[in-house]
Amino acid sequence: MKTKVAAKFAELYGGEGALFAAPGRINLIGEHTDYNAGFVFPGAVDRGIVAAVRLNGTQRVRACALDPDEGAEFGLAEEDMPAGGWARYIFGVCREIAKRGGRVEGFDTVFAGDVPLGAGMSSSAALESAYAFALNELCGCGIDRFELARIGQATEHNYCGVKCGIMDQFASVFGRRGCLMRLDCRSLEFEYFPFDPEGYRLVLLDSRVKHELVGSPYNDRRASCERVAAALGREYLRGATAEELEAVRDRIAEEDYRRARYVIGEERRVLDVCAALGRGDYETVGERMYETHRGLSQDYEVSCEELDFLVDTARACGVTGARIMGGGFGGCTINLVRAERCDRFVAAARERFAARYGHEPAVYDVVISDGARRLE
Ligand code: GLA
């Protein structure tokens, strides 16, 4: 990717840009807890965005995405907002830096990415983090990494219409090779957990289905949580108990009740998984993953038939834990599987899924890697 990006940069603008990279992420457990101020357990992966960037001495941005080869040009003022697509993300990052007092100048750039789109591995966070990191450095803005993550999140909120939590951008900025991180999304305190489960592997199965979504179901889920939190007299669902939820059940919509029941359960599962990891008890980790899937499928309703099928297949093949990963509505499953069962499981999942849906899922091995950085 690095070579391709540098070559295209030279072809379009002449000379060289500084190279930056930022990754996508996985999440072991703690789904839809981030915007409820709860805990998540992500790690950065070895797939992401590589960007070549060079300031051009103007107030305009000239940008090019490789695969598909597509250009965009825009100014840096609020009224210069690109119509949509990837350019919106880069523009949003520039605006959010400017809102924080950073002096963003015009630049020329080329980028490429290898995070599969729509897989739930956060290609958009990779894009935001790459540019937040690059512009902070090249324009000398002096913004710390926490704020770089918030800049990516604010880009989603203010320029892309997704009221996401902080998990994806945080993982993309703070990732560390070989480590997952337990992040408290209320305080942003976090701890790295070396993750090398002896005798197990983490595998992603990408269903490669994208469901047509009506409206913005992600934001709807968040709104449900906020309504229940308000009924509980809390700012967030974080810390609420199942008993408290039961006590307000007749005052909230049945659907909101189920959404909150999932989130409250997930809160406990993340902490359980941390404790289990400490003991090297991967069987418990796996059980909690299956429970999370059940909650995401039945209560939170962000799964779909194809993902449920992949999780059922995992269970039938003796996989230790499996669940849908990321925001949902398509995407991939994350599977914790004993090393000796892995090949057989992947082959069976491929075959059974293809027999039913007419195409094979894509398979990705998880390599936990570093966060946003400058490349030599
Ligand atoms: C998406 C969002 C995250 C998080 C997950 C679900 O990836 O960007 O903030 O809410 O969904 O856990």
PDB file of C-alpha atoms in Angstrom, residues 67-336:
ATOM      1  CA  ASP A  67      -9.275   1.785  -5.474  1.00  0.00           C
ATOM      2  CA  PRO A  68     -11.481   3.130  -6.810  1.00  0.00           C
ATOM      3  CA  ASP A  69      -9.313   5.866  -8.214  1.00  0.00           C
ATOM      4  CA  GLU A  70     -11.328   8.941  -7.317  1.00  0.00           C
ATOM      5  CA  GLY A  71     -10.442  12.581  -6.722  1.00  0.00           C
ATOM      6  CA  ALA A  72     -11.958  15.394  -4.676  1.00  0.00           C
ATOM      7  CA  GLU A  73     -11.079  19.038  -4.103  1.00  0.00           C
ATOM      8  CA  PHE A  74     -12.456  21.296  -1.424  1.00  0.00           C
ATOM      9  CA  GLY A  75     -11.749  24.370   0.683  1.00  0.00           C
ATOM     10  CA  LEU A  76     -11.399  24.458   4.449  1.00  0.00           C
ATOM     11  CA  ALA A  77     -14.341  26.677   5.425  1.00  0.00           C
ATOM     12  CA  GLU A  78     -17.618  25.270   6.728  1.00  0.00           C
ATOM     13  CA  GLU A  79     -19.433  26.162   3.496  1.00  0.00           C
ATOM     14  CA  ASP A  80     -16.933  24.110   1.448  1.00  0.00           C
ATOM     15  CA  MET A  81     -18.352  20.810   2.698  1.00  0.00           C
ATOM     16  CA  PRO A  82     -18.083  18.068   0.047  1.00  0.00           C
ATOM     17  CA  ALA A  83     -21.353  16.461  -1.018  1.00  0.00           C
ATOM     18  CA  GLY A  84     -20.575  13.108   0.578  1.00  0.00           C
ATOM     19  CA  GLY A  85     -18.379  10.022   0.419  1.00  0.00           C
ATOM     20  CA  TRP A  86     -14.882   9.729   1.835  1.00  0.00           C
ATOM     21  CA  ALA A  87     -14.076  13.416   1.223  1.00  0.00           C
ATOM     22  CA  ARG A  88     -16.607  14.321   3.932  1.00  0.00           C
ATOM     23  CA  TYR A  89     -14.549  12.445   6.523  1.00  0.00           C
ATOM     24  CA  ILE A  90     -11.331  14.241   5.636  1.00  0.00           C
ATOM     25  CA  PHE A  91     -13.134  17.569   5.519  1.00  0.00           C
ATOM     26  CA  GLY A  92     -14.817  16.881   8.876  1.00  0.00           C
ATOM     27  CA  VAL A  93     -11.454  16.143  10.487  1.00  0.00           C
ATOM     28  CA  CYS A  94     -10.057  19.469   9.169  1.00  0.00           C
ATOM     29  CA  ARG A  95     -13.081  21.342  10.533  1.00  0.00           C
ATOM     30  CA  GLU A  96     -12.955  19.659  13.927  1.00  0.00           C
ATOM     31  CA  ILE A  97      -9.254  20.473  14.283  1.00  0.00           C
ATOM     32  CA  ALA A  98      -9.996  24.088  13.345  1.00  0.00           C
ATOM     33  CA  LYS A  99     -12.811  24.245  15.924  1.00  0.00           C
ATOM     34  CA  ARG A 100     -10.209  23.324  18.540  1.00  0.00           C
ATOM     35  CA  GLY A 101      -7.979  26.183  17.507  1.00  0.00           C
ATOM     36  CA  GLY A 102      -5.660  24.179  15.231  1.00  0.00           C
ATOM     37  CA  ARG A 103      -4.459  26.025  12.122  1.00  0.00           C
ATOM     38  CA  VAL A 104      -5.117  23.557   9.341  1.00  0.00           C
ATOM     39  CA  GLU A 105      -3.640  24.558   6.004  1.00  0.00           C
ATOM     40  CA  GLY A 106      -4.380  23.251   2.537  1.00  0.00           C
ATOM     41  CA  PHE A 107      -2.702  19.998   1.519  1.00  0.00           C
ATOM     42  CA  ASP A 108      -2.326  17.439  -1.245  1.00  0.00           C
ATOM     43  CA  THR A 109      -2.991  13.838  -0.391  1.00  0.00           C
ATOM     44  CA  VAL A 110      -3.430  10.297  -1.653  1.00  0.00           C
ATOM     45  CA  PHE A 111      -4.706   7.447   0.482  1.00  0.00           C
ATOM     46  CA  ALA A 112      -5.477   3.748   0.208  1.00  0.00           C
ATOM     47  CA  GLY A 113      -7.069   1.329   2.639  1.00  0.00           C
ATOM     48  CA  ASP A 114      -7.432  -2.390   3.200  1.00  0.00           C
ATOM     49  CA  VAL A 115     -10.082  -2.478   5.934  1.00  0.00           C
ATOM     50  CA  PRO A 116     -12.965  -4.332   4.303  1.00  0.00           C
ATOM     51  CA  LEU A 117     -15.854  -1.894   3.940  1.00  0.00           C
ATOM     52  CA  GLY A 118     -19.013  -2.712   5.854  1.00  0.00           C
ATOM     53  CA  ALA A 119     -17.313  -5.493   7.815  1.00  0.00           C
ATOM     54  CA  GLY A 120     -17.744  -3.756  11.170  1.00  0.00           C
ATOM     55  CA  MET A 121     -13.982  -3.147  11.454  1.00  0.00           C
ATOM     56  CA  SER A 122     -14.231   0.621  11.338  1.00  0.00           C
ATOM     57  CA  SER A 123     -12.731   1.722   8.075  1.00  0.00           C
ATOM     58  CA  SER A 124     -14.123   5.201   8.747  1.00  0.00           C
ATOM     59  CA  ALA A 125     -12.329   5.531  12.092  1.00  0.00           C
ATOM     60  CA  ALA A 126      -9.104   4.502  10.345  1.00  0.00           C
ATOM     61  CA  LEU A 127      -9.594   7.289   7.817  1.00  0.00           C
ATOM     62  CA  GLU A 128     -10.393   9.888  10.481  1.00  0.00           C
ATOM     63  CA  SER A 129      -7.497   8.897  12.707  1.00  0.00           C
ATOM     64  CA  ALA A 130      -5.010   8.866   9.846  1.00  0.00           C
ATOM     65  CA  TYR A 131      -5.853  12.451   8.881  1.00  0.00           C
ATOM     66  CA  ALA A 132      -6.277  13.739  12.422  1.00  0.00           C
ATOM     67  CA  PHE A 133      -2.848  12.342  13.257  1.00  0.00           C
ATOM     68  CA  ALA A 134      -1.211  13.570  10.038  1.00  0.00           C
ATOM     69  CA  LEU A 135      -2.603  17.112  10.128  1.00  0.00           C
ATOM     70  CA  ASN A 136      -1.873  17.499  13.814  1.00  0.00           C
ATOM     71  CA  GLU A 137       1.740  16.703  13.094  1.00  0.00           C
ATOM     72  CA  LEU A 138       2.217  18.567   9.803  1.00  0.00           C
ATOM     73  CA  CYS A 139       0.389  21.717  10.948  1.00  0.00           C
ATOM     74  CA  GLY A 140       1.980  21.629  14.409  1.00  0.00           C
ATOM     75  CA  CYS A 141      -1.367  21.753  16.249  1.00  0.00           C
ATOM     76  CA  GLY A 142      -0.097  20.146  19.459  1.00  0.00           C
ATOM     77  CA  ILE A 143      -3.288  18.160  20.053  1.00  0.00           C
ATOM     78  CA  ASP A 144      -2.974  15.126  22.350  1.00  0.00           C
ATOM     79  CA  ARG A 145      -4.082  11.627  21.393  1.00  0.00           C
ATOM     80  CA  PHE A 146      -7.270  11.700  23.458  1.00  0.00           C
ATOM     81  CA  GLU A 147      -8.414  14.777  21.580  1.00  0.00           C
ATOM     82  CA  LEU A 148      -7.399  13.221  18.253  1.00  0.00           C
ATOM     83  CA  ALA A 149      -9.815  10.376  19.004  1.00  0.00           C
ATOM     84  CA  ARG A 150     -12.529  12.877  19.912  1.00  0.00           C
ATOM     85  CA  ILE A 151     -11.917  14.716  16.648  1.00  0.00           C
ATOM     86  CA  GLY A 152     -12.673  11.514  14.718  1.00  0.00           C
ATOM     87  CA  GLN A 153     -15.809  10.895  16.771  1.00  0.00           C
ATOM     88  CA  ALA A 154     -16.985  14.502  16.329  1.00  0.00           C
ATOM     89  CA  THR A 155     -16.458  14.131  12.583  1.00  0.00           C
ATOM     90  CA  GLU A 156     -18.938  11.241  12.591  1.00  0.00           C
ATOM     91  CA  HIS A 157     -21.412  13.231  14.680  1.00  0.00           C
ATOM     92  CA  ASN A 158     -21.221  16.541  12.871  1.00  0.00           C
ATOM     93  CA  TYR A 159     -20.373  15.630   9.277  1.00  0.00           C
ATOM     94  CA  CYS A 160     -21.482  12.024   8.737  1.00  0.00           C
ATOM     95  CA  GLY A 161     -24.696  11.781  10.754  1.00  0.00           C
ATOM     96  CA  VAL A 162     -23.638   8.898  13.026  1.00  0.00           C
ATOM     97  CA  LYS A 163     -23.899   9.511  16.763  1.00  0.00           C
ATOM     98  CA  CYS A 164     -21.226   6.950  17.522  1.00  0.00           C
ATOM     99  CA  GLY A 165     -19.308   6.373  20.726  1.00  0.00           C
ATOM    100  CA  ILE A 166     -15.540   6.780  21.109  1.00  0.00           C
ATOM    101  CA  MET A 167     -14.432   3.133  20.837  1.00  0.00           C
ATOM    102  CA  ASP A 168     -13.375   2.955  17.192  1.00  0.00           C
ATOM    103  CA  GLN A 169     -11.393   6.159  17.047  1.00  0.00           C
ATOM    104  CA  PHE A 170      -9.819   5.463  20.426  1.00  0.00           C
ATOM    105  CA  ALA A 171      -8.655   2.009  19.340  1.00  0.00           C
ATOM    106  CA  SER A 172      -7.366   3.378  16.064  1.00  0.00           C
ATOM    107  CA  VAL A 173      -5.330   6.093  17.807  1.00  0.00           C
ATOM    108  CA  PHE A 174      -4.149   4.158  20.896  1.00  0.00           C
ATOM    109  CA  GLY A 175      -3.707   0.641  19.463  1.00  0.00           C
ATOM    110  CA  ARG A 176      -0.672  -1.315  20.602  1.00  0.00           C
ATOM    111  CA  ARG A 177       0.774  -4.399  18.959  1.00  0.00           C
ATOM    112  CA  GLY A 178      -0.277  -7.602  20.727  1.00  0.00           C
ATOM    113  CA  CYS A 179      -2.573  -5.809  23.179  1.00  0.00           C
ATOM    114  CA  LEU A 180      -6.271  -5.333  23.601  1.00  0.00           C
ATOM    115  CA  MET A 181      -7.351  -2.416  25.740  1.00  0.00           C
ATOM    116  CA  ARG A 182     -10.043  -2.139  28.313  1.00  0.00           C
ATOM    117  CA  LEU A 183     -11.396   1.349  27.984  1.00  0.00           C
ATOM    118  CA  ASP A 184     -13.734   3.079  30.388  1.00  0.00           C
ATOM    119  CA  CYS A 185     -15.696   5.306  28.029  1.00  0.00           C
ATOM    120  CA  ARG A 186     -16.799   7.608  30.842  1.00  0.00           C
ATOM    121  CA  SER A 187     -13.358   8.598  32.130  1.00  0.00           C
ATOM    122  CA  LEU A 188     -11.299   7.444  29.112  1.00  0.00           C
ATOM    123  CA  GLU A 189      -9.035   5.597  31.522  1.00  0.00           C
ATOM    124  CA  PHE A 190      -7.662   2.530  29.837  1.00  0.00           C
ATOM    125  CA  GLU A 191      -5.414  -0.413  30.374  1.00  0.00           C
ATOM    126  CA  TYR A 192      -3.561  -2.551  27.843  1.00  0.00           C
ATOM    127  CA  PHE A 193      -4.073  -6.305  28.140  1.00  0.00           C
ATOM    128  CA  PRO A 194      -1.470  -8.406  26.314  1.00  0.00           C
ATOM    129  CA  PHE A 195      -3.620 -10.800  24.326  1.00  0.00           C
ATOM    130  CA  ASP A 196      -2.009 -13.984  23.113  1.00  0.00           C
ATOM    131  CA  PRO A 197      -4.338 -16.753  24.185  1.00  0.00           C
ATOM    132  CA  GLU A 198      -2.204 -19.829  24.050  1.00  0.00           C
ATOM    133  CA  GLY A 199      -3.924 -22.592  22.119  1.00  0.00           C
ATOM    134  CA  TYR A 200      -6.659 -20.312  20.728  1.00  0.00           C
ATOM    135  CA  ARG A 201      -7.088 -18.135  17.693  1.00  0.00           C
ATOM    136  CA  LEU A 202      -9.279 -15.169  16.846  1.00  0.00           C
ATOM    137  CA  VAL A 203     -10.852 -15.345  13.406  1.00  0.00           C
ATOM    138  CA  LEU A 204     -13.269 -12.988  11.699  1.00  0.00           C
ATOM    139  CA  LEU A 205     -15.865 -14.270   9.260  1.00  0.00           C
ATOM    140  CA  ASP A 206     -17.214 -11.534   7.056  1.00  0.00           C
ATOM    141  CA  SER A 207     -20.694 -12.330   5.794  1.00  0.00           C
ATOM    142  CA  ARG A 208     -20.265  -9.665   3.099  1.00  0.00           C
ATOM    143  CA  VAL A 209     -23.885  -8.728   3.432  1.00  0.00           C
ATOM    144  CA  LYS A 210     -24.991  -5.144   3.794  1.00  0.00           C
ATOM    145  CA  HIS A 211     -28.597  -4.649   4.615  1.00  0.00           C
ATOM    146  CA  GLU A 212     -30.494  -1.705   3.252  1.00  0.00           C
ATOM    147  CA  LEU A 213     -31.147   0.328   6.339  1.00  0.00           C
ATOM    148  CA  VAL A 214     -34.134   2.590   6.604  1.00  0.00           C
ATOM    149  CA  GLY A 215     -33.406   5.766   8.554  1.00  0.00           C
ATOM    150  CA  SER A 216     -30.497   5.533  10.970  1.00  0.00           C
ATOM    151  CA  PRO A 217     -31.026   2.522  13.206  1.00  0.00           C
ATOM    152  CA  TYR A 218     -27.714   3.088  14.980  1.00  0.00           C
ATOM    153  CA  ASN A 219     -28.850   6.512  16.180  1.00  0.00           C
ATOM    154  CA  ASP A 220     -32.246   4.991  17.062  1.00  0.00           C
ATOM    155  CA  ARG A 221     -30.543   2.489  19.375  1.00  0.00           C
ATOM    156  CA  ARG A 222     -28.691   5.287  21.066  1.00  0.00           C
ATOM    157  CA  ALA A 223     -31.905   7.276  21.472  1.00  0.00           C
ATOM    158  CA  SER A 224     -33.585   4.265  23.149  1.00  0.00           C
ATOM    159  CA  CYS A 225     -30.750   4.072  25.661  1.00  0.00           C
ATOM    160  CA  GLU A 226     -30.974   7.778  26.377  1.00  0.00           C
ATOM    161  CA  ARG A 227     -34.718   7.578  26.991  1.00  0.00           C
ATOM    162  CA  VAL A 228     -34.264   4.765  29.493  1.00  0.00           C
ATOM    163  CA  ALA A 229     -31.396   6.579  31.208  1.00  0.00           C
ATOM    164  CA  ALA A 230     -33.664   9.629  31.560  1.00  0.00           C
ATOM    165  CA  ALA A 231     -36.445   7.467  33.026  1.00  0.00           C
ATOM    166  CA  LEU A 232     -33.906   6.192  35.551  1.00  0.00           C
ATOM    167  CA  GLY A 233     -32.842   9.737  36.396  1.00  0.00           C
ATOM    168  CA  ARG A 234     -29.343   9.035  35.103  1.00  0.00           C
ATOM    169  CA  GLU A 235     -27.154  10.692  32.555  1.00  0.00           C
ATOM    170  CA  TYR A 236     -26.129   7.334  31.060  1.00  0.00           C
ATOM    171  CA  LEU A 237     -27.103   3.678  31.383  1.00  0.00           C
ATOM    172  CA  ARG A 238     -23.649   2.962  32.785  1.00  0.00           C
ATOM    173  CA  GLY A 239     -23.976   1.696  36.326  1.00  0.00           C
ATOM    174  CA  ALA A 240     -27.734   1.049  36.150  1.00  0.00           C
ATOM    175  CA  THR A 241     -28.851  -2.314  37.548  1.00  0.00           C
ATOM    176  CA  ALA A 242     -31.357  -4.873  36.292  1.00  0.00           C
ATOM    177  CA  GLU A 243     -33.505  -4.131  39.373  1.00  0.00           C
ATOM    178  CA  GLU A 244     -33.614  -0.422  38.600  1.00  0.00           C
ATOM    179  CA  LEU A 245     -34.653  -1.228  35.069  1.00  0.00           C
ATOM    180  CA  GLU A 246     -37.463  -3.511  36.257  1.00  0.00           C
ATOM    181  CA  ALA A 247     -38.701  -0.715  38.506  1.00  0.00           C
ATOM    182  CA  VAL A 248     -39.332   1.611  35.539  1.00  0.00           C
ATOM    183  CA  ARG A 249     -40.472  -1.072  33.115  1.00  0.00           C
ATOM    184  CA  ASP A 250     -44.099   0.058  32.959  1.00  0.00           C
ATOM    185  CA  ARG A 251     -43.035   3.632  32.259  1.00  0.00           C
ATOM    186  CA  ILE A 252     -40.936   2.886  29.167  1.00  0.00           C
ATOM    187  CA  ALA A 253     -41.621   1.327  25.781  1.00  0.00           C
ATOM    188  CA  GLU A 254     -41.163  -2.442  25.613  1.00  0.00           C
ATOM    189  CA  GLU A 255     -38.592  -2.006  22.867  1.00  0.00           C
ATOM    190  CA  ASP A 256     -36.568   0.496  24.907  1.00  0.00           C
ATOM    191  CA  TYR A 257     -36.736  -1.902  27.843  1.00  0.00           C
ATOM    192  CA  ARG A 258     -35.154  -4.681  25.785  1.00  0.00           C
ATOM    193  CA  ARG A 259     -32.439  -2.368  24.439  1.00  0.00           C
ATOM    194  CA  ALA A 260     -31.502  -1.321  27.980  1.00  0.00           C
ATOM    195  CA  ARG A 261     -31.628  -4.907  29.245  1.00  0.00           C
ATOM    196  CA  TYR A 262     -29.001  -5.815  26.685  1.00  0.00           C
ATOM    197  CA  VAL A 263     -26.735  -2.867  27.578  1.00  0.00           C
ATOM    198  CA  ILE A 264     -26.931  -3.531  31.314  1.00  0.00           C
ATOM    199  CA  GLY A 265     -26.083  -7.198  30.745  1.00  0.00           C
ATOM    200  CA  GLU A 266     -23.203  -6.289  28.445  1.00  0.00           C
ATOM    201  CA  GLU A 267     -21.707  -4.057  31.104  1.00  0.00           C
ATOM    202  CA  ARG A 268     -21.365  -7.033  33.405  1.00  0.00           C
ATOM    203  CA  ARG A 269     -20.080  -9.325  30.665  1.00  0.00           C
ATOM    204  CA  VAL A 270     -17.164  -7.016  29.827  1.00  0.00           C
ATOM    205  CA  LEU A 271     -15.998  -7.026  33.428  1.00  0.00           C
ATOM    206  CA  ASP A 272     -16.487 -10.802  33.623  1.00  0.00           C
ATOM    207  CA  VAL A 273     -14.334 -11.244  30.550  1.00  0.00           C
ATOM    208  CA  CYS A 274     -11.563  -9.108  32.030  1.00  0.00           C
ATOM    209  CA  ALA A 275     -11.561 -11.251  35.161  1.00  0.00           C
ATOM    210  CA  ALA A 276     -11.637 -14.459  33.111  1.00  0.00           C
ATOM    211  CA  LEU A 277      -8.730 -13.296  30.961  1.00  0.00           C
ATOM    212  CA  GLY A 278      -6.757 -12.658  34.122  1.00  0.00           C
ATOM    213  CA  ARG A 279      -7.206 -16.343  35.032  1.00  0.00           C
ATOM    214  CA  GLY A 280      -6.555 -17.560  31.483  1.00  0.00           C
ATOM    215  CA  ASP A 281     -10.111 -18.891  31.462  1.00  0.00           C
ATOM    216  CA  TYR A 282     -10.993 -18.656  27.787  1.00  0.00           C
ATOM    217  CA  GLU A 283     -14.014 -20.915  28.097  1.00  0.00           C
ATOM    218  CA  THR A 284     -15.768 -18.218  30.164  1.00  0.00           C
ATOM    219  CA  VAL A 285     -14.666 -15.542  27.690  1.00  0.00           C
ATOM    220  CA  GLY A 286     -16.276 -17.598  24.938  1.00  0.00           C
ATOM    221  CA  GLU A 287     -19.530 -18.157  26.819  1.00  0.00           C
ATOM    222  CA  ARG A 288     -19.892 -14.434  27.378  1.00  0.00           C
ATOM    223  CA  MET A 289     -19.340 -13.844  23.663  1.00  0.00           C
ATOM    224  CA  TYR A 290     -22.253 -16.162  22.844  1.00  0.00           C
ATOM    225  CA  GLU A 291     -24.404 -14.376  25.430  1.00  0.00           C
ATOM    226  CA  THR A 292     -23.520 -11.044  23.867  1.00  0.00           C
ATOM    227  CA  HIS A 293     -24.581 -12.358  20.505  1.00  0.00           C
ATOM    228  CA  ARG A 294     -27.916 -13.507  21.852  1.00  0.00           C
ATOM    229  CA  GLY A 295     -28.505 -10.074  23.362  1.00  0.00           C
ATOM    230  CA  LEU A 296     -27.464  -8.236  20.205  1.00  0.00           C
ATOM    231  CA  SER A 297     -29.689 -10.465  18.127  1.00  0.00           C
ATOM    232  CA  GLN A 298     -32.832 -10.716  20.264  1.00  0.00           C
ATOM    233  CA  ASP A 299     -32.870  -7.632  22.504  1.00  0.00           C
ATOM    234  CA  TYR A 300     -30.804  -5.050  20.669  1.00  0.00           C
ATOM    235  CA  GLU A 301     -31.837  -6.324  17.233  1.00  0.00           C
ATOM    236  CA  VAL A 302     -28.730  -5.384  15.312  1.00  0.00           C
ATOM    237  CA  SER A 303     -27.946  -8.839  13.923  1.00  0.00           C
ATOM    238  CA  CYS A 304     -29.398 -10.447  10.819  1.00  0.00           C
ATOM    239  CA  GLU A 305     -30.113 -13.929   9.521  1.00  0.00           C
ATOM    240  CA  GLU A 306     -26.695 -14.415   7.899  1.00  0.00           C
ATOM    241  CA  LEU A 307     -24.782 -13.407  11.029  1.00  0.00           C
ATOM    242  CA  ASP A 308     -26.994 -15.556  13.246  1.00  0.00           C
ATOM    243  CA  PHE A 309     -26.283 -18.427  10.888  1.00  0.00           C
ATOM    244  CA  LEU A 310     -22.519 -17.932  11.224  1.00  0.00           C
ATOM    245  CA  VAL A 311     -22.768 -17.889  15.020  1.00  0.00           C
ATOM    246  CA  ASP A 312     -24.946 -21.032  15.027  1.00  0.00           C
ATOM    247  CA  THR A 313     -22.419 -22.711  12.754  1.00  0.00           C
ATOM    248  CA  ALA A 314     -19.633 -21.735  15.137  1.00  0.00           C
ATOM    249  CA  ARG A 315     -21.476 -23.291  18.032  1.00  0.00           C
ATOM    250  CA  ALA A 316     -22.168 -26.460  16.069  1.00  0.00           C
ATOM    251  CA  CYS A 317     -18.436 -26.705  15.275  1.00  0.00           C
ATOM    252  CA  GLY A 318     -17.409 -26.437  18.929  1.00  0.00           C
ATOM    253  CA  VAL A 319     -16.023 -22.894  18.646  1.00  0.00           C
ATOM    254  CA  THR A 320     -15.330 -21.482  22.118  1.00  0.00           C
ATOM    255  CA  GLY A 321     -17.055 -18.116  21.538  1.00  0.00           C
ATOM    256  CA  ALA A 322     -18.646 -16.260  18.625  1.00  0.00           C
ATOM    257  CA  ARG A 323     -20.696 -13.138  18.120  1.00  0.00           C
ATOM    258  CA  ILE A 324     -21.482 -10.375  15.704  1.00  0.00           C
ATOM    259  CA  MET A 325     -18.889  -7.609  15.980  1.00  0.00           C
ATOM    260  CA  GLY A 326     -19.231  -3.837  15.631  1.00  0.00           C
ATOM    261  CA  GLY A 327     -22.315  -1.742  15.081  1.00  0.00           C
ATOM    262  CA  GLY A 328     -24.259  -4.554  13.395  1.00  0.00           C
ATOM    263  CA  PHE A 329     -26.769  -4.745  10.531  1.00  0.00           C
ATOM    264  CA  GLY A 330     -24.387  -6.945   8.548  1.00  0.00           C
ATOM    265  CA  GLY A 331     -20.634  -7.210   8.858  1.00  0.00           C
ATOM    266  CA  CYS A 332     -18.680 -10.000  10.472  1.00  0.00           C
ATOM    267  CA  THR A 333     -18.527 -12.373  13.398  1.00  0.00           C
ATOM    268  CA  ILE A 334     -15.579 -12.606  15.755  1.00  0.00           C
ATOM    269  CA  ASN A 335     -14.716 -16.169  16.755  1.00  0.00           C
ATOM    270  CA  LEU A 336     -12.509 -17.401  19.576  1.00  0.00           C
TER     271      LEU A 336
END
